Each structure stands twice: as structure tokens, then as C-alpha cells.
mmCIF file of C-alpha atoms and ligand atoms in Angstrom:
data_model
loop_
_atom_site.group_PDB
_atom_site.id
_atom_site.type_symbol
_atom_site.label_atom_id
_atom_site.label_comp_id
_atom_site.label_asym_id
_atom_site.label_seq_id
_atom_site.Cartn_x
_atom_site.Cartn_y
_atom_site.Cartn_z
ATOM 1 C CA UNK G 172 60.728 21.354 -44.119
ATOM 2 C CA UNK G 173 57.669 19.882 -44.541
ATOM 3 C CA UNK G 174 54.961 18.984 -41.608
ATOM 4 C CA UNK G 175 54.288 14.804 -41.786
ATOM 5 C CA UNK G 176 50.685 15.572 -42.186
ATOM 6 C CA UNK G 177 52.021 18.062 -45.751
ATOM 7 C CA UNK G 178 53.618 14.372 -46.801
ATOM 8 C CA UNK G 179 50.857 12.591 -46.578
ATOM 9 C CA UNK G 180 48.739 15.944 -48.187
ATOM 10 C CA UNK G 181 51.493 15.187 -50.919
ATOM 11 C CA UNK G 182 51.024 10.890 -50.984
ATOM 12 C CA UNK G 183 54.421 10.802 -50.125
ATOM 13 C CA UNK G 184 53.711 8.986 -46.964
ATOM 14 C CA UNK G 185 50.714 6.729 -46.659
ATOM 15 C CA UNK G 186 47.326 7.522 -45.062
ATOM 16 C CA UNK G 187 44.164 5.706 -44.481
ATOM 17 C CA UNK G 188 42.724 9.170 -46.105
ATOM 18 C CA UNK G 189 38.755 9.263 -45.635
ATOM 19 C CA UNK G 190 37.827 12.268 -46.978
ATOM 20 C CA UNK G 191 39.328 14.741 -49.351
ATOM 21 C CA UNK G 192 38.048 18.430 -51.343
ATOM 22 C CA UNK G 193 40.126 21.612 -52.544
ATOM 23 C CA UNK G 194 41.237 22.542 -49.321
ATOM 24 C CA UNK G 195 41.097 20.003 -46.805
ATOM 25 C CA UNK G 196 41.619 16.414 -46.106
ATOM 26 C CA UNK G 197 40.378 13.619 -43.271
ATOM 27 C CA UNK G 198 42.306 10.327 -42.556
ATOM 28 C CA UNK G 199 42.740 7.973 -39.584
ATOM 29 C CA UNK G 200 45.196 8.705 -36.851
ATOM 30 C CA UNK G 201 47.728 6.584 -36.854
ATOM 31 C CA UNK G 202 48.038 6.051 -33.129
ATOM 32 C CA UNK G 203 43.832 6.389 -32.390
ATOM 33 C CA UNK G 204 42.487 6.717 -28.625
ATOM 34 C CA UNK G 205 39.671 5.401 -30.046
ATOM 35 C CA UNK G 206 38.320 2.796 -32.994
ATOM 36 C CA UNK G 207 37.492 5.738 -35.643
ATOM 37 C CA UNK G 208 39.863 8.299 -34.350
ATOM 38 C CA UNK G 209 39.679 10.940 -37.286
ATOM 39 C CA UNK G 210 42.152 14.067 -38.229
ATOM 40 C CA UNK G 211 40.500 17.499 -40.109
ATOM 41 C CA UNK G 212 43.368 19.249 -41.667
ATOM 42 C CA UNK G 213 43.574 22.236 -44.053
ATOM 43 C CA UNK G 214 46.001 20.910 -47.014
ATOM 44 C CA UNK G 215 48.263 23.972 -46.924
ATOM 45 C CA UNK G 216 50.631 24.096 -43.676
ATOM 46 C CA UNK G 217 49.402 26.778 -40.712
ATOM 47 C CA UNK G 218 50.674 26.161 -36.971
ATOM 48 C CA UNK G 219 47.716 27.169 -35.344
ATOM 49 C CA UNK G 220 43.577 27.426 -35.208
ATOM 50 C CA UNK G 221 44.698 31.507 -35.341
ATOM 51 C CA UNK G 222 47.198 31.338 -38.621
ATOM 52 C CA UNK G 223 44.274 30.217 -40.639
ATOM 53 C CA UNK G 224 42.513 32.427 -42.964
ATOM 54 C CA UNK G 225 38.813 32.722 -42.588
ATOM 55 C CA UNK G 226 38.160 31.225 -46.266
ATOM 56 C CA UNK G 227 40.793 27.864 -45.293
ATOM 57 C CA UNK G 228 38.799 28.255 -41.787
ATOM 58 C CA UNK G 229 34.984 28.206 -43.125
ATOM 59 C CA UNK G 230 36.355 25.242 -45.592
ATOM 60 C CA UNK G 231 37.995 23.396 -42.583
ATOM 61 C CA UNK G 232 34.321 23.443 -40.170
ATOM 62 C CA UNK G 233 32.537 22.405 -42.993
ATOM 63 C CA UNK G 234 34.956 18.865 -43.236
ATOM 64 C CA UNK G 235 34.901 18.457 -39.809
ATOM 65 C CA UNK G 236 30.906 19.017 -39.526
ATOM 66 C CA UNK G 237 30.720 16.406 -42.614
ATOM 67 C CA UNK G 238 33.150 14.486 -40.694
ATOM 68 C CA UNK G 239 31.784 14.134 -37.378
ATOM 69 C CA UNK G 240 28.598 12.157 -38.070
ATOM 70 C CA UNK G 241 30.282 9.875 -40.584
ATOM 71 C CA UNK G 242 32.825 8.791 -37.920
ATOM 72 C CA UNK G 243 30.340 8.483 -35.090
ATOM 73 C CA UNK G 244 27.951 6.346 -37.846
ATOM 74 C CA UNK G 245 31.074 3.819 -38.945
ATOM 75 C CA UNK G 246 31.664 3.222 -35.357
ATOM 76 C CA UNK G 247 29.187 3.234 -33.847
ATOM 77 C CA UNK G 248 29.687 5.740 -31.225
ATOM 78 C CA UNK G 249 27.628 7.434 -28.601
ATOM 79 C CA UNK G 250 29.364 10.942 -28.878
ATOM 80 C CA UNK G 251 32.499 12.699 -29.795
ATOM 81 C CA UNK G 252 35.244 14.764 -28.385
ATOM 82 C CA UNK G 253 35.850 17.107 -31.021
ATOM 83 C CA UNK G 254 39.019 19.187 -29.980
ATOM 84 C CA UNK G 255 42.426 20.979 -31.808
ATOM 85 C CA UNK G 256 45.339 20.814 -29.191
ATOM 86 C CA UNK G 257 46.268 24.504 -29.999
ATOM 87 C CA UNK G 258 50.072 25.169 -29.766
ATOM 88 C CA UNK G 259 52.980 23.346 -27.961
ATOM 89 C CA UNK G 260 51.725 24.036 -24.260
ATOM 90 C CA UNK G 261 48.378 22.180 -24.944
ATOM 91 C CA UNK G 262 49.924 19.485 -26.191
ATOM 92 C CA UNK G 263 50.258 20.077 -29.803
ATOM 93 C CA UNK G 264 53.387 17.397 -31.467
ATOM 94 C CA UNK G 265 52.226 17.749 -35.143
ATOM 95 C CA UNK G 266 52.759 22.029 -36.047
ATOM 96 C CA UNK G 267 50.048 21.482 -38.650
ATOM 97 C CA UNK G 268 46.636 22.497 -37.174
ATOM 98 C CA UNK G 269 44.170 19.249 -37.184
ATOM 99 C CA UNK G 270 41.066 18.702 -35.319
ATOM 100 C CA UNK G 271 40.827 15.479 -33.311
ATOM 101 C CA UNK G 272 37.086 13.715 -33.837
ATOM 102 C CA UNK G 273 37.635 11.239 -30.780
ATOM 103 C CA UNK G 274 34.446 8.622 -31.029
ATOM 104 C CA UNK G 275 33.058 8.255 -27.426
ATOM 105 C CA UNK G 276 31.741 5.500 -25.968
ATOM 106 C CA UNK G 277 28.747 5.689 -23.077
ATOM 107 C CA UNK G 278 30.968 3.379 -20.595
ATOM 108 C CA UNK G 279 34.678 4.524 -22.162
ATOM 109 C CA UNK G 280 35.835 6.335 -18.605
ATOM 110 C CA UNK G 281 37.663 8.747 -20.433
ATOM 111 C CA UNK G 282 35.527 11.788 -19.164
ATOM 112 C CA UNK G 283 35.111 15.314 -20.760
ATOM 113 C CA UNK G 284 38.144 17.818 -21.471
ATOM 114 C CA UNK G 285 37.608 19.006 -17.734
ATOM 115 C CA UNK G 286 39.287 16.067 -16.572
ATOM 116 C CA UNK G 287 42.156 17.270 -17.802
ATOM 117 C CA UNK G 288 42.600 19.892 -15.375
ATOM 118 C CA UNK G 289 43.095 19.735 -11.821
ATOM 119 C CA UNK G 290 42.307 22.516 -9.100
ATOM 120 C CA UNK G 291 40.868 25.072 -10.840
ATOM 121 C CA UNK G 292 42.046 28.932 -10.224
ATOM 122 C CA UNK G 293 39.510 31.019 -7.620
ATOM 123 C CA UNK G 294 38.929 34.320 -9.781
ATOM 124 C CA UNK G 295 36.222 36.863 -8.111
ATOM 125 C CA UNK G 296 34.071 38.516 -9.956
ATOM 126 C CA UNK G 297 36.268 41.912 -10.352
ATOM 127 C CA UNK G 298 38.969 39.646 -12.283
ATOM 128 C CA UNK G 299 36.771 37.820 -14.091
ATOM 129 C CA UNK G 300 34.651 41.077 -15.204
ATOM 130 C CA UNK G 301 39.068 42.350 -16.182
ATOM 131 C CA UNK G 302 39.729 39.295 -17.833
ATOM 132 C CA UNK G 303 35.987 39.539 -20.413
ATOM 133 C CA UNK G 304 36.811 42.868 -21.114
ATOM 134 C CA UNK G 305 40.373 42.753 -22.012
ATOM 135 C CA UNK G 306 39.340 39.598 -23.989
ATOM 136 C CA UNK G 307 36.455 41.409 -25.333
ATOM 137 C CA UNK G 308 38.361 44.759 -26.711
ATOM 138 C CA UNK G 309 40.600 42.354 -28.443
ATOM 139 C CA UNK G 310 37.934 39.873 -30.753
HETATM 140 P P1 5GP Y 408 48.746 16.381 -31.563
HETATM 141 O O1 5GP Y 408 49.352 15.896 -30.273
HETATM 142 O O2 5GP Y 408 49.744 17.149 -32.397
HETATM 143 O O3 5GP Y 408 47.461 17.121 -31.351
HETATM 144 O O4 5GP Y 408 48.320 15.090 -32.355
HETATM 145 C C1 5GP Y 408 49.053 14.533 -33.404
HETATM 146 C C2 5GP Y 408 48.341 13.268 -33.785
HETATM 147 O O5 5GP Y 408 48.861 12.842 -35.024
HETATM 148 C C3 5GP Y 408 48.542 12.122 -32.792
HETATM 149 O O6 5GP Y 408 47.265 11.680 -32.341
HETATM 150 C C4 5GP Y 408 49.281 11.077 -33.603
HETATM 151 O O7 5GP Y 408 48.868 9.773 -33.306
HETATM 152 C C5 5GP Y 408 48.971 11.449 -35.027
HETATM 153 N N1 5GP Y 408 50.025 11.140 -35.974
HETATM 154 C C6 5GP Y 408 51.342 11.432 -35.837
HETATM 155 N N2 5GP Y 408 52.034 11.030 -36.918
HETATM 156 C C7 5GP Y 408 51.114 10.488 -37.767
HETATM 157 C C8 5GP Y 408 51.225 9.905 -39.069
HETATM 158 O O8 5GP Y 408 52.290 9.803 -39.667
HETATM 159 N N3 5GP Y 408 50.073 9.450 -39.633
HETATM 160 C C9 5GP Y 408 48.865 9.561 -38.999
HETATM 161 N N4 5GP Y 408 47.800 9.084 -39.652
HETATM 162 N N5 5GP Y 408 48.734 10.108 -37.777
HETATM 163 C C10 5GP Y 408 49.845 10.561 -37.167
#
């Protein structure tokens, strides 16, 4: 079955679409946290950031680098969270990868994506130096 975001890919549900090429596509979101709130999506379906190929990948940074000043321009924003909630844990409803371009506003409260979190783990040095390498031998 097909991802909402593949039906309105296909017109078969409607979009306020704002930008469209081979490969990717930009419309409003429907429920915005913000005047201007913009989706980046590749048009073929991939769960994740990590299921997409480089090519789709290169493609989908160059709509969302396009993307980013045009929204902040119509709206007049002072900035932009520009974020993918990556998998079910962080949040993720629609299984179709899509970038968020949240226009930000100097007085809007809504604070950066640290505010998110709470206490933050202690790591020492020896776990952190663990965690970069094990990270490392795997990119
Ligand atoms: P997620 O939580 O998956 O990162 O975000 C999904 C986003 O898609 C939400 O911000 C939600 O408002 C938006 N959305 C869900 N269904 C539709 C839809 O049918 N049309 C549009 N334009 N946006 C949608």
C-alpha cells in the first residue's frame, strides 16, 4: 500500500505542491507548526534518510537547499529548523522520508531541537572516545 505522501506524488490526493523536478517534490504540510511549514520528499517511497540511494539523496539536498530560502523569503522568517524525524522512535508518522523546513520566528519560543531533550546522559571521555570509534569503523 501506498504512503499518503506516494498519493499525493500520484495527484490522487490534493497538495498545495510548491515545487516539483524528476525526483523530488515540495508542498505545504497540511497541519504546519508554522505559516510556511514545507515537506522535501523523494517521489519514489524509502522509510528512512538511510534507504535512500546516494543519486535520490544528492537530488533530495539540492530541493531542500532550493527550498529553504524560498520558504524563509515567502514568509518572512528569521531562520529555519530544518530536520527529518528519522524512524518511528523519533517521531516519524508518515514512513516516507521528508524533511521538515519549519520557518522560525526571532520571538516564536519554540527553541532549538535541544529542547527536546531533557537530562542529558554523563558519558566520560573513555565512552565517548568507544562510542567515535565504533561509529567511526562503521561510516
Ligand atoms: P512526521 O511526524 O512523519 O515527521 O511528519 C508528518 C507530517 O506530515 C506532519 O507534519 C503532518 O502534518 C503532515 N501530513 C500528514 N498527512 C498529510 C497530508 O495528507 N498532506 C500534507 N500536506 N501533509 C500531511
Amino acid at each position: 500500500m501506498s504512503t499518503i505522501f506516494s498519493q499525493i506524488v500520484e495527484g490522487e490526493i490534493p497538495a498545495r505542491i510548491v515545487y516539483e523536478d524528476e525526483t523530488t517534490v515540495a508542498f505545504l504540510d497540511a497541519n504546519p507548526l508554522a505559516p510556511g511549514h514545507t515537506l522535501v520528499i523523494p517521489k519514489d517511497e524509502y522509510e528512512r534518510v538511510n534507504d535512500v540511494p546516494a543519486d535520490v539523496a544528492t537530488d533530495l539536498y539540492a530541493t531542500i537547499h532550493r527550498m529553504v530560502p524560498a520558504v524563509e523569503d515567502a514568509v518572512d522568517a528569521d531562520a529555519t529548523t530544518v530536520a527529518f524525524n528519522n524512524g518511528e522512535a523519533a517521531g516519524q508518522e508518515v514512513p516516507h522520508v521528508h524533511c521538515h523546513i519549519v520557518p522560525r520566528f526571532e520571538d516564536d519560543d519554540a527553541g532549538p531541537i535541544h529542547a527536546m531533550f531533557g537530562q542529558r546522559p554523563e558519558l566520560d571521555d573513555d565512552e565517548l572516545d568507544e562510542i567515535a570509534d565504533d561509529i567511526e569503523s562503521r561510516a
